[in-house]
Amino acid sequence: MAVQSAATESDAQKLKFIEEMTKATDDVQQKVLAEILSRNAETEYLRRYRVDKETDRDQFKAKVPVVTYEDLQPAIQRIADGDRSPILCSHPISEFLTSSGTSAGERKLMPTIQEELDRRQILYSLLMPVMNLYVPGLDKGKGLYFLFIKSETKTPGGLPARPVLTSYYKSDHFKLRPYDPFNVYTSPTAAILCTDSFQSMYAQMLCGLLQRLDVLRVGAVFASGLLRAIRFLQLHWRDLADDIAAGTLSAKITDPSIRGSVAEILKPDKDLAEFIVSECSSENFAGIITRIWPNTKYLDVIVTGAMAQYIPTLEYYSGGLPMACTMYASSECYFGLNLKPMCDPSEVSYTIMPNMAYFEFLPHDPTVAPKLDPPPHLLDLADVEVGKEYELVITTYAGLYRYRVGDILRVTGFHNAAPQFRFVRRKNVILSIESDKTDEAELQGAVERASALLRPYGATVVEYTSQADATKIPGHYVIYWELLLKEEGKWPEKKVLNDCCLEMEEAMNTVYRQSRAADGSIGPLEIRVVKRGTFEELMDYAISRGASINQYKVPRCVTFPPIIELLDSRVISAHFSPACPKWSPHRRST
Ligand code: AMP
């Protein structure tokens, strides 16, 4: 990387750090593991596997099993219930990060320690120095970022449980960050920290409009978040324009800190109000981002993985602005960054930073069933091979040891000695609109639960499949049902099928229900009833494309456009969920 082209001396230091870390990948990994083991050797977990301060990498791999969340759940539950002994980690667990990955329908609880915030901060601090290499002048304006926190709870033992970004935005690392001309946001911190998503979004949009000519980049964490913001503008531009014309904030915004911080920049501006009315009053929102924020150089949103479905819509609203996917992270650990952030979304590779945790890679061949005996050999970060796919396994400072994250990654190349990875997919997830992740078993359970409502009407679901429909904002789940009727022509009433939609939603995991009920970021679930014989046609189609008759299984989720077209052309009736499913921030007790 061109350290000599760094925008500032401080950027040069950060880029040098990236170079050093990626050149010494294996050494750094060895040191990270040694450090994790030496400080956590006295934990209950590592003692159980006879790991001590002297244990080296090979012994560690031989002694400690590769695990999933479910294996750790009893230990995690004890910590959540208030056991403060060193179970997984010698440092006190400061809070739980609630992952969007679920276990038995509830968010996974990831224990974390105070110093992890510093480690996350290190990764954040590398993003702009890299971006500045590709996009000059970002210190001459601001970033319009739609950032949100979510509600949090306390575990029975009194530790906070909240999503990782909520934890970060509420931390002093974010709230008290020193002024950095390359990282100035239009959104006041008070607006970001408001749990009421309407008030938060309203204030962030208003401040973005007021400072529209300063805006050089527009972003959100995930693509779905930015699309929600655009939808919000489509629905609320009139109120926003009225506020700008009058120079007063709508009475709908009641949070006093938001009111205080918006008052500092809200002045009557009739011209701006008229401009907003003229741009937003037509149905045509094509290129709206560049029309309203004409100096935007790029969109800062993750459009890899499940978010790739939003690329065409974002292109439509932004008139084809570049989309930068800057980092790859999770509640368990922040992994790495994209060293070529302005590349095409299809080319994005993330370089895992070897200082963040100890990383291993479980070879993943989708065509071969995994063998557990003998246990598979996991590769080190420096040893993975270009072109191969792996499942990511991590050992963290906070006390996860050889933990399967569930992400499948493909090696695309190396930066110095550090491999770069394309995010291929999340294992087992078939449906996702934003942070929700629904797997086949959850969908099956939901279909079974809903189809019970059909029984009194003599109808059964003989086949089903699904798609995440991202063509409208917010996106929604579509489930295709082929029904068998006891009495030909005697269909269950419309209301019954509508109720089936809601029943399916009630059966979904907590992340889905929160997105529906609290955030409004997923639309009502839809059931499309298709004609008898449609799934046979689907099979014929798959066979005509080379599938084997013996091995054919109905796909429980479809993404291939000709298949979706086929299904849609056979739809007899469509039904939507009439209400939001129940959701509460409190976890179901287990
Ligand atoms: P959570 O634990 O809720 O923070 O979700 C973390 C998961 O989100 C990761 O394990 C990935 O599956 C997904 N994810 C995070 N960053 C990216 C990215 N840049 N591209 C694709 N998927 C991502």
Coordinates of C-alpha atoms and ligand atoms in Angstrom, one line a residue:
M1 CA 0.0 0.0 0.0
A2 CA 1.2 3.5 -0.8
V3 CA 2.1 4.7 2.6
Q4 CA 3.9 7.7 1.1
S5 CA 0.6 8.8 -0.4
A6 CA -1.1 9.1 3.0
A7 CA -3.2 12.2 3.4
T8 CA -1.7 13.1 6.8
E9 CA 1.1 12.0 9.1
S10 CA -1.4 10.2 11.3
D11 CA -2.7 8.3 8.2
A12 CA 0.8 7.3 7.4
Q13 CA 1.2 5.8 10.8
K14 CA -2.0 3.8 10.4
L15 CA -1.1 2.6 6.9
K16 CA 2.3 1.6 8.3
F17 CA 0.6 -0.4 11.0
I18 CA -1.5 -2.3 8.3
E19 CA 1.7 -3.0 6.4
E20 CA 3.5 -4.3 9.5
M21 CA 0.6 -6.5 10.6
T22 CA 0.0 -8.0 7.2
K23 CA 3.7 -8.6 6.6
A24 CA 4.2 -10.4 9.9
T25 CA 0.8 -12.3 9.8
D26 CA 2.0 -15.6 11.2
D27 CA 4.2 -14.1 13.9
V28 CA 1.4 -11.8 15.0
Q29 CA -1.1 -14.7 15.1
Q30 CA 1.3 -16.8 17.2
K31 CA 1.8 -13.9 19.6
V32 CA -2.0 -13.2 19.8
L33 CA -2.7 -16.9 20.7
A34 CA 0.1 -17.0 23.2
E35 CA -1.2 -13.8 24.8
I36 CA -4.8 -15.1 24.9
L37 CA -3.7 -18.4 26.4
S38 CA -1.3 -17.0 28.9
R39 CA -3.8 -14.6 30.4
N40 CA -6.7 -17.0 30.3
A41 CA -4.8 -20.2 31.3
E42 CA -6.5 -20.2 34.7
T43 CA -10.0 -20.1 33.3
E44 CA -12.3 -23.0 34.0
Y45 CA -12.7 -23.6 30.3
L46 CA -9.0 -23.8 29.4
R47 CA -8.1 -25.8 32.5
R48 CA -10.7 -28.3 31.5
Y49 CA -8.7 -29.0 28.3
R50 CA -5.4 -28.9 30.2
V51 CA -4.2 -25.8 28.5
D52 CA -1.6 -23.8 30.4
K53 CA 0.6 -20.8 29.8
E54 CA 3.2 -23.0 28.0
T55 CA 0.7 -24.6 25.6
D56 CA 1.9 -23.9 22.0
R57 CA -0.2 -23.6 18.9
D58 CA -0.1 -27.3 17.9
Q59 CA -0.9 -28.4 21.4
F60 CA -3.8 -25.9 21.6
K61 CA -5.2 -27.3 18.4
A62 CA -4.8 -30.9 19.6
K63 CA -6.4 -30.3 23.0
V64 CA -9.2 -27.8 22.5
P65 CA -12.3 -28.7 20.5
V66 CA -13.8 -26.7 17.7
V67 CA -17.2 -25.5 19.1
T68 CA -20.4 -23.8 18.3
Y69 CA -22.5 -21.4 20.4
E70 CA -24.7 -24.3 21.6
D71 CA -21.6 -25.9 23.1
L72 CA -20.8 -22.8 25.1
Q73 CA -24.3 -21.9 26.1
P74 CA -24.2 -23.4 29.6
A75 CA -21.1 -21.5 30.4
I76 CA -22.5 -18.3 28.9
Q77 CA -25.7 -18.8 30.8
R78 CA -23.8 -19.0 34.1
I79 CA -22.1 -15.7 33.4
A80 CA -25.4 -14.1 32.4
D81 CA -26.9 -15.3 35.6
G82 CA -24.1 -13.6 37.6
D83 CA -21.3 -16.1 38.1
R84 CA -18.2 -13.8 38.2
S85 CA -15.6 -16.6 38.5
P86 CA -13.2 -16.9 35.5
I87 CA -15.2 -19.3 33.4
L88 CA -14.2 -18.3 29.9
C89 CA -12.0 -15.2 30.5
S90 CA -9.7 -14.0 33.2
H91 CA -10.8 -10.4 32.6
P92 CA -14.3 -9.4 33.9
I93 CA -17.0 -9.7 31.4
S94 CA -18.2 -6.2 30.9
E95 CA -21.3 -6.9 28.9
F96 CA -23.0 -9.2 26.4
L97 CA -23.2 -8.4 22.8
T98 CA -26.4 -9.7 21.3
S99 CA -25.7 -11.1 17.9
S100 CA -28.1 -11.1 15.0
G101 CA -27.3 -14.8 14.8
T102 CA -29.8 -16.7 16.9
S103 CA -29.9 -19.9 18.9
A104 CA -33.3 -21.4 19.7
G105 CA -34.9 -18.2 18.4
E106 CA -33.1 -15.9 20.7
R107 CA -30.1 -13.7 19.9
K108 CA -26.8 -15.3 20.8
L109 CA -25.1 -13.6 23.8
M110 CA -21.5 -12.9 23.2
P111 CA -19.4 -12.1 26.3
T112 CA -17.1 -9.2 25.8
I113 CA -14.5 -7.4 27.9
Q114 CA -13.8 -3.7 28.3
E115 CA -10.5 -3.7 26.3
E116 CA -12.3 -5.2 23.2
L117 CA -13.7 -1.7 22.6
D118 CA -10.1 -0.5 22.1
R119 CA -9.5 -3.3 19.7
R120 CA -12.6 -2.4 17.7
Q121 CA -11.5 1.2 17.8
I122 CA -8.2 0.3 16.2
L123 CA -10.0 -1.3 13.3
Y124 CA -12.3 1.7 12.9
S125 CA -9.2 4.0 12.9
L126 CA -7.8 2.2 9.9
L127 CA -10.8 2.8 7.6
M128 CA -10.4 6.5 6.8
P129 CA -6.6 6.4 6.2
V130 CA -7.3 3.7 3.6
M131 CA -10.2 5.6 2.1
N132 CA -8.2 8.8 1.9
L133 CA -5.8 7.0 -0.5
Y134 CA -8.6 6.6 -3.0
V135 CA -10.9 9.6 -2.4
P136 CA -9.1 12.9 -1.8
G137 CA -10.7 15.9 0.0
L138 CA -12.9 14.1 2.5
D139 CA -11.8 16.6 5.1
K140 CA -13.5 19.3 3.2
G141 CA -17.0 18.2 4.1
K142 CA -19.1 15.8 6.1
G143 CA -20.5 12.3 6.2
L144 CA -24.3 11.8 6.3
Y145 CA -24.5 8.5 8.1
F146 CA -27.8 7.0 9.4
L147 CA -26.7 5.3 12.6
F148 CA -29.0 3.8 15.2
I149 CA -29.0 2.2 18.6
K150 CA -31.4 -0.5 19.7
S151 CA -33.0 -1.1 23.0
E152 CA -31.0 -3.0 25.6
T153 CA -31.7 -5.3 28.5
K154 CA -29.8 -6.6 31.5
T155 CA -29.1 -10.2 32.1
P156 CA -30.3 -11.8 35.4
G157 CA -26.8 -11.2 36.7
G158 CA -27.0 -7.5 35.9
L159 CA -24.8 -7.3 32.8
P160 CA -26.0 -5.2 29.8
A161 CA -27.0 -7.1 26.8
R162 CA -27.1 -5.1 23.6
P163 CA -26.0 -5.2 20.0
V164 CA -22.3 -4.4 19.4
L165 CA -23.0 -1.1 17.6
T166 CA -25.3 0.1 20.4
S167 CA -22.5 -0.7 22.8
Y168 CA -20.0 1.2 20.6
Y169 CA -22.2 4.3 20.0
K170 CA -22.9 4.6 23.7
S171 CA -19.2 4.3 24.6
D172 CA -16.9 7.2 25.3
H173 CA -14.9 6.0 22.3
F174 CA -17.7 7.2 20.1
K175 CA -19.3 9.9 22.2
L176 CA -16.1 11.7 23.2
R177 CA -14.2 11.0 20.1
P178 CA -11.7 13.8 19.3
Y179 CA -12.4 16.1 16.4
D180 CA -11.1 14.6 13.2
P181 CA -11.7 16.6 10.0
F182 CA -11.9 13.4 8.0
N183 CA -14.7 12.0 10.2
V184 CA -17.3 14.7 10.7
Y185 CA -20.9 13.5 10.7
T186 CA -24.0 15.6 9.9
S187 CA -26.0 13.6 12.5
P188 CA -25.8 15.0 16.1
T189 CA -24.7 12.3 18.6
A190 CA -28.0 12.9 20.5
A191 CA -30.0 11.8 17.4
I192 CA -27.9 8.7 17.0
L193 CA -28.3 7.8 20.7
C194 CA -32.1 8.0 20.7
T195 CA -33.8 4.6 20.9
D196 CA -37.0 5.9 19.3
S197 CA -36.2 5.0 15.7
F198 CA -38.7 7.6 14.3
Q199 CA -37.2 10.5 16.2
S200 CA -33.7 9.4 15.5
M201 CA -34.2 9.0 11.8
Y202 CA -36.2 12.2 11.5
A203 CA -33.5 14.3 13.2
Q204 CA -30.7 12.6 11.2
M205 CA -32.5 13.2 7.9
L206 CA -33.3 16.8 8.9
C207 CA -29.7 17.5 9.8
G208 CA -28.5 15.8 6.5
L209 CA -30.9 18.1 4.5
L210 CA -29.8 21.2 6.3
Q211 CA -26.1 20.5 5.6
R212 CA -26.8 19.0 2.2
L213 CA -24.0 20.8 0.3
D214 CA -21.4 19.7 2.9
V215 CA -22.2 16.1 2.5
L216 CA -19.4 14.2 0.7
R217 CA -20.4 10.6 1.5
V218 CA -23.7 9.0 2.5
G219 CA -23.9 5.8 4.4
A220 CA -25.4 3.4 6.9
V221 CA -24.0 0.2 8.2
F222 CA -25.8 -2.1 5.9
A223 CA -27.5 -1.3 2.5
S224 CA -30.9 -2.0 4.0
G225 CA -30.4 0.8 6.5
L226 CA -29.7 3.4 3.8
L227 CA -32.7 2.3 1.8
R228 CA -34.9 2.7 4.9
A229 CA -33.6 6.3 5.1
I230 CA -34.6 6.9 1.5
R231 CA -38.0 5.5 2.1
F232 CA -38.3 7.7 5.2
L233 CA -37.6 10.7 3.1
Q234 CA -40.2 9.6 0.6
L235 CA -42.8 9.4 3.4
H236 CA -41.8 12.5 5.5
W237 CA -40.4 15.1 3.1
R238 CA -43.3 17.4 3.6
D239 CA -42.9 17.6 7.4
L240 CA -39.1 18.0 7.0
A241 CA -39.6 20.8 4.5
D242 CA -42.1 22.5 6.8
D243 CA -39.6 22.4 9.6
I244 CA -36.9 23.9 7.4
A245 CA -39.2 26.6 6.1
A246 CA -40.3 27.6 9.6
G247 CA -37.0 27.0 11.3
T248 CA -38.7 25.0 14.0
L249 CA -38.6 21.4 14.9
S250 CA -41.8 19.3 14.6
A251 CA -43.6 18.6 17.9
K252 CA -43.3 14.9 17.1
I253 CA -39.7 15.1 18.2
T254 CA -39.9 15.1 21.9
D255 CA -36.5 13.9 23.0
P256 CA -35.0 17.0 24.7
S257 CA -31.4 16.3 23.7
I258 CA -32.3 15.9 20.1
R259 CA -34.3 19.1 20.2
G260 CA -31.3 20.9 21.8
S261 CA -28.8 19.7 19.2
V262 CA -31.0 20.3 16.2
A263 CA -31.8 23.8 17.4
E264 CA -28.2 24.6 17.0
I265 CA -28.3 24.2 13.2
L266 CA -32.0 24.6 12.3
K267 CA -32.7 28.1 10.9
P268 CA -35.6 29.1 8.6
D269 CA -34.5 28.5 5.0
K270 CA -37.4 28.9 2.5
D271 CA -35.2 28.2 -0.5
L272 CA -34.0 24.9 0.9
A273 CA -37.6 24.0 1.9
E274 CA -38.8 24.7 -1.7
F275 CA -36.0 22.7 -3.2
I276 CA -36.9 19.7 -1.0
V277 CA -40.5 19.9 -2.0
S278 CA -39.6 20.2 -5.7
E279 CA -37.3 17.2 -5.6
C280 CA -39.4 14.9 -3.4
S281 CA -43.0 15.7 -4.5
S282 CA -42.7 13.8 -7.7
E283 CA -43.0 10.0 -7.6
N284 CA -39.6 9.8 -9.4
F285 CA -36.9 9.2 -6.8
A286 CA -34.3 8.0 -9.4
G287 CA -31.0 9.6 -8.5
I288 CA -32.5 11.2 -5.4
I289 CA -29.3 10.9 -3.4
T290 CA -27.2 12.9 -5.9
R291 CA -29.9 15.4 -6.5
I292 CA -30.2 16.2 -2.8
W293 CA -26.6 15.7 -1.8
P294 CA -24.9 16.7 -5.1
N295 CA -21.3 16.5 -3.7
T296 CA -21.6 12.9 -2.6
K297 CA -18.5 11.0 -3.8
Y298 CA -19.6 7.5 -2.7
L299 CA -22.0 5.5 -0.6
D300 CA -20.5 3.9 2.5
V301 CA -22.6 0.7 3.0
I302 CA -22.0 -3.0 3.2
V303 CA -23.4 -4.6 0.1
T304 CA -21.6 -7.9 0.4
G305 CA -23.2 -11.1 1.5
A306 CA -27.0 -11.0 2.0
M307 CA -26.9 -7.2 1.3
A308 CA -25.9 -7.8 -2.4
Q309 CA -29.7 -8.0 -3.2
Y310 CA -29.9 -4.2 -2.7
I311 CA -27.2 -3.2 -5.1
P312 CA -29.6 -2.5 -8.1
T313 CA -32.0 -0.4 -5.8
L314 CA -29.1 1.6 -4.4
E315 CA -27.8 2.2 -7.9
Y316 CA -31.2 3.5 -8.9
Y317 CA -31.4 6.0 -6.0
S318 CA -27.8 7.1 -6.3
G319 CA -27.5 7.3 -10.0
G320 CA -24.7 4.8 -9.9
L321 CA -22.4 6.2 -7.2
P322 CA -19.6 3.9 -6.1
M323 CA -20.5 1.8 -3.1
A324 CA -17.7 1.2 -0.5
C325 CA -17.8 -1.8 1.7
T326 CA -15.2 -0.9 4.2
M327 CA -15.2 -3.6 6.9
Y328 CA -16.1 -7.1 8.0
A329 CA -17.0 -7.5 11.6
S330 CA -19.3 -9.3 14.1
S331 CA -20.4 -9.3 17.7
E332 CA -17.9 -12.0 18.4
C333 CA -14.9 -10.1 17.0
Y334 CA -14.1 -7.4 14.4
F335 CA -12.3 -9.2 11.7
G336 CA -10.8 -6.9 9.0
L337 CA -11.1 -4.3 6.4
N338 CA -11.3 -3.8 2.6
L339 CA -8.0 -2.3 1.4
K340 CA -9.5 -1.3 -1.9
P341 CA -12.8 0.2 -0.7
M342 CA -13.7 1.8 -4.1
C343 CA -13.7 -1.5 -5.9
D344 CA -16.8 -2.9 -7.5
P345 CA -19.0 -4.6 -4.9
S346 CA -18.5 -7.9 -6.8
E347 CA -14.8 -7.6 -6.2
V348 CA -14.8 -6.8 -2.5
S349 CA -12.3 -8.8 -0.4
Y350 CA -11.6 -8.2 3.2
T351 CA -8.1 -8.5 4.7
I352 CA -8.4 -10.0 8.2
M353 CA -6.2 -8.1 10.6
P354 CA -4.0 -10.6 12.5
N355 CA -4.0 -8.6 15.7
M356 CA -7.7 -8.8 16.3
A357 CA -7.9 -12.5 17.4
Y358 CA -6.5 -15.9 16.6
F359 CA -8.0 -17.1 13.4
E360 CA -8.4 -20.6 12.0
F361 CA -10.0 -21.9 8.9
L362 CA -12.0 -25.0 8.5
P363 CA -11.9 -26.2 4.8
H364 CA -15.3 -26.0 3.3
D365 CA -16.3 -28.0 0.3
P366 CA -20.0 -27.7 -0.5
T367 CA -19.9 -30.8 -2.6
V368 CA -18.5 -33.1 0.1
A369 CA -20.2 -34.0 3.4
P370 CA -18.0 -32.9 6.3
K371 CA -16.2 -35.7 8.1
L372 CA -15.8 -35.4 11.9
D373 CA -13.7 -38.5 12.5
P374 CA -10.8 -37.8 12.5
P375 CA -11.4 -34.2 13.3
P376 CA -10.8 -31.9 10.3
H377 CA -7.5 -30.1 10.2
L378 CA -7.9 -26.4 10.5
L379 CA -5.5 -24.1 8.8
D380 CA -3.8 -21.0 10.1
L381 CA -4.4 -17.5 8.7
A382 CA -1.1 -17.5 6.8
D383 CA -1.6 -20.9 5.3
V384 CA -5.0 -20.7 3.5
E385 CA -4.9 -21.2 -0.2
V386 CA -6.2 -18.9 -2.9
G387 CA -9.4 -20.1 -4.5
K388 CA -10.5 -22.3 -1.6
E389 CA -13.4 -21.8 0.7
Y390 CA -13.3 -22.0 4.5
E391 CA -15.4 -21.5 7.5
L392 CA -14.0 -19.0 9.9
V393 CA -13.1 -20.2 13.4
I394 CA -11.9 -17.7 16.1
T395 CA -10.2 -17.6 19.4
T396 CA -10.7 -14.3 21.1
Y397 CA -9.3 -12.3 24.0
A398 CA -12.9 -12.3 25.5
G399 CA -12.9 -16.1 25.9
L400 CA -14.2 -17.8 22.8
Y401 CA -11.9 -20.7 21.9
R402 CA -12.0 -22.3 18.4
Y403 CA -15.5 -20.9 17.9
R404 CA -17.2 -21.4 14.6
V405 CA -18.5 -18.1 13.4
G406 CA -20.7 -19.6 10.7
D407 CA -19.3 -17.5 7.8
I408 CA -18.0 -19.1 4.7
L409 CA -15.2 -17.1 3.1
R410 CA -13.2 -17.6 -0.2
V411 CA -9.5 -16.7 -0.4
T412 CA -9.0 -14.3 -3.3
G413 CA -5.4 -13.3 -2.8
F414 CA -2.9 -11.9 -0.4
H415 CA -1.9 -8.5 0.9
N416 CA 1.7 -9.1 1.9
A417 CA 1.4 -12.3 4.0
A418 CA -2.2 -11.7 5.0
P419 CA -4.9 -13.5 3.0
Q420 CA -7.9 -11.6 1.6
F421 CA -11.3 -13.1 1.7
R422 CA -14.5 -12.7 -0.3
F423 CA -17.6 -13.1 1.9
V424 CA -19.4 -16.1 0.3
R425 CA -22.3 -16.6 2.6
R426 CA -23.5 -17.2 6.1
K427 CA -23.9 -21.0 6.7
N428 CA -27.5 -22.2 6.8
V429 CA -29.1 -18.8 6.3
I430 CA -31.7 -18.9 3.6
L431 CA -33.7 -15.7 4.1
S432 CA -32.4 -12.3 5.2
I433 CA -33.8 -8.7 4.6
E434 CA -31.5 -6.8 7.0
S435 CA -29.8 -8.2 10.0
D436 CA -32.4 -11.1 10.3
K437 CA -31.1 -14.5 9.5
T438 CA -33.6 -17.3 9.0
D439 CA -32.5 -20.8 8.4
E440 CA -34.3 -23.7 6.8
A441 CA -35.3 -25.3 10.1
E442 CA -36.9 -22.0 11.3
L443 CA -38.8 -21.6 8.0
Q444 CA -40.0 -25.2 8.2
G445 CA -41.1 -24.7 11.8
A446 CA -43.0 -21.5 10.8
V447 CA -44.7 -23.2 7.8
E448 CA -45.8 -26.1 10.1
R449 CA -47.1 -23.8 12.7
A450 CA -49.1 -21.8 10.2
S451 CA -50.4 -24.7 8.2
A452 CA -52.0 -26.0 11.4
L453 CA -54.5 -23.1 10.9
L454 CA -55.6 -24.6 7.6
R455 CA -56.4 -28.0 9.1
P456 CA -60.0 -27.2 10.1
Y457 CA -60.6 -26.2 6.5
G458 CA -59.3 -29.4 5.1
A459 CA -56.3 -27.9 3.4
T460 CA -52.7 -28.8 3.7
V461 CA -49.4 -27.3 2.5
V462 CA -47.9 -29.9 0.1
E463 CA -44.9 -27.9 -1.0
Y464 CA -43.4 -24.6 -0.2
T465 CA -40.5 -22.3 -1.0
S466 CA -39.6 -18.7 -0.3
Q467 CA -37.7 -15.6 -1.4
A468 CA -36.5 -12.4 0.3
D469 CA -38.3 -9.8 -1.8
A470 CA -36.1 -6.7 -1.8
T471 CA -37.8 -4.9 -4.6
K472 CA -39.8 -2.7 -2.3
I473 CA -38.7 -0.9 0.9
P474 CA -38.8 -2.3 3.4
G475 CA -38.2 -5.8 1.9
H476 CA -40.3 -8.7 3.0
Y477 CA -40.4 -12.5 3.1
V478 CA -42.5 -14.2 0.4
I479 CA -43.5 -17.8 1.0
Y480 CA -44.9 -19.8 -1.9
W481 CA -47.5 -22.4 -0.9
E482 CA -49.0 -25.2 -3.0
L483 CA -52.1 -26.4 -1.2
L484 CA -54.0 -29.6 -1.3
L485 CA -57.7 -29.3 -0.7
K486 CA -59.9 -32.0 0.7
E487 CA -62.7 -30.8 -1.4
E488 CA -61.7 -29.5 -4.8
G489 CA -62.4 -25.7 -5.2
K490 CA -63.1 -25.2 -1.5
W491 CA -60.5 -22.7 -0.5
P492 CA -59.9 -21.5 3.0
E493 CA -61.2 -17.9 3.4
K494 CA -58.9 -15.0 2.7
K495 CA -58.7 -14.2 6.4
V496 CA -57.5 -17.6 7.3
L497 CA -54.6 -17.3 4.9
N498 CA -53.8 -13.8 6.1
D499 CA -53.7 -15.2 9.6
C500 CA -51.3 -17.9 8.4
C501 CA -48.9 -15.1 7.4
L502 CA -49.0 -13.7 11.0
E503 CA -48.7 -17.1 12.5
M504 CA -45.5 -17.7 10.4
E505 CA -44.2 -14.3 11.7
E506 CA -44.9 -15.3 15.3
A507 CA -42.8 -18.4 14.7
M508 CA -39.8 -16.5 13.4
N509 CA -36.8 -15.7 15.6
T510 CA -36.5 -12.6 17.8
V511 CA -34.3 -10.6 15.3
Y512 CA -37.0 -11.0 12.6
R513 CA -39.8 -10.0 15.0
Q514 CA -37.9 -7.0 16.3
S515 CA -37.2 -5.8 12.8
R516 CA -40.9 -6.1 12.1
A517 CA -42.4 -4.9 15.3
A518 CA -40.0 -2.4 16.7
D519 CA -37.9 -1.1 13.8
G520 CA -40.3 -1.5 10.8
S521 CA -37.3 -2.6 8.7
I522 CA -39.0 -5.7 7.4
G523 CA -42.5 -5.5 5.7
P524 CA -45.4 -7.9 6.4
L525 CA -44.8 -11.5 5.4
E526 CA -46.6 -12.6 2.2
I527 CA -48.0 -16.0 1.3
R528 CA -48.5 -16.5 -2.4
V529 CA -50.6 -19.5 -3.1
V530 CA -49.6 -21.2 -6.4
K531 CA -51.6 -23.5 -8.7
R532 CA -51.5 -27.2 -8.2
G533 CA -48.6 -28.8 -10.0
T534 CA -46.4 -25.7 -9.8
F535 CA -43.7 -27.5 -7.8
E536 CA -43.7 -30.3 -10.3
E537 CA -43.0 -27.8 -12.9
L538 CA -40.2 -26.4 -10.8
M539 CA -38.7 -29.9 -10.6
D540 CA -39.0 -30.3 -14.4
Y541 CA -37.3 -27.0 -14.9
A542 CA -34.4 -28.0 -12.5
I543 CA -34.1 -31.3 -14.3
S544 CA -34.0 -29.7 -17.7
R545 CA -31.1 -27.7 -16.3
G546 CA -29.2 -30.8 -15.3
A547 CA -30.4 -31.7 -11.8
S548 CA -30.6 -35.4 -11.1
I549 CA -34.2 -36.7 -10.7
N550 CA -33.1 -39.0 -7.8
Q551 CA -31.4 -36.3 -5.8
Y552 CA -33.8 -33.4 -6.5
K553 CA -35.0 -31.6 -3.5
V554 CA -37.4 -28.7 -3.5
P555 CA -35.2 -25.6 -2.7
R556 CA -36.6 -23.9 0.4
C557 CA -35.5 -20.6 -0.9
V558 CA -35.2 -19.4 -4.5
T559 CA -33.2 -16.5 -5.9
F560 CA -32.8 -17.5 -9.6
P561 CA -35.0 -15.0 -11.5
P562 CA -36.4 -17.5 -14.1
I563 CA -37.6 -19.7 -11.2
I564 CA -39.2 -16.7 -9.4
E565 CA -40.9 -15.7 -12.6
L566 CA -42.2 -19.3 -13.0
L567 CA -43.6 -19.2 -9.5
D568 CA -45.1 -15.8 -9.8
S569 CA -46.8 -16.7 -13.1
R570 CA -48.6 -19.5 -11.2
V571 CA -49.9 -17.4 -8.3
I572 CA -53.6 -17.8 -7.6
S573 CA -53.8 -15.5 -4.6
A574 CA -51.5 -13.3 -2.4
H575 CA -52.0 -12.7 1.4
F576 CA -50.2 -10.4 3.8
S577 CA -49.7 -10.5 7.5
P578 CA -52.5 -8.2 9.0
A579 CA -50.4 -7.2 12.1
C580 CA -47.0 -7.2 13.6
P581 CA -45.8 -10.3 15.4
K582 CA -45.2 -9.9 19.1
W583 CA -41.8 -8.8 20.3
S584 CA -40.3 -7.7 23.5
P585 CA -36.7 -6.7 24.3
H586 CA -36.6 -9.2 27.1
R587 CA -35.2 -12.6 26.4
R588 CA -37.4 -15.7 26.7
S589 CA -36.1 -17.5 29.7
T590 CA -34.6 -20.9 28.8
Ligands
AMP1 P1 -23.6 -9.8 14.2 O1 -23.0 -10.9 15.0 O2 -25.1 -9.6 14.4 O3 -22.9 -8.6 14.4 O4 -23.5 -10.2 12.7 C1 -22.2 -10.5 12.2 C2 -22.4 -11.2 10.8 O5 -22.8 -10.2 9.8 C3 -21.1 -11.7 10.3 O6 -20.7 -12.9 10.9 C4 -21.4 -11.9 8.8 O7 -22.2 -13.0 8.6 C5 -22.2 -10.6 8.6 N1 -21.3 -9.5 8.1 C6 -20.7 -8.6 8.8 N2 -19.9 -7.8 8.0 C7 -20.2 -8.2 6.8 C8 -19.7 -7.8 5.5 N3 -18.8 -6.8 5.4 N4 -20.1 -8.5 4.4 C9 -21.0 -9.5 4.5 N5 -21.5 -10.0 5.7 C10 -21.1 -9.3 6.8

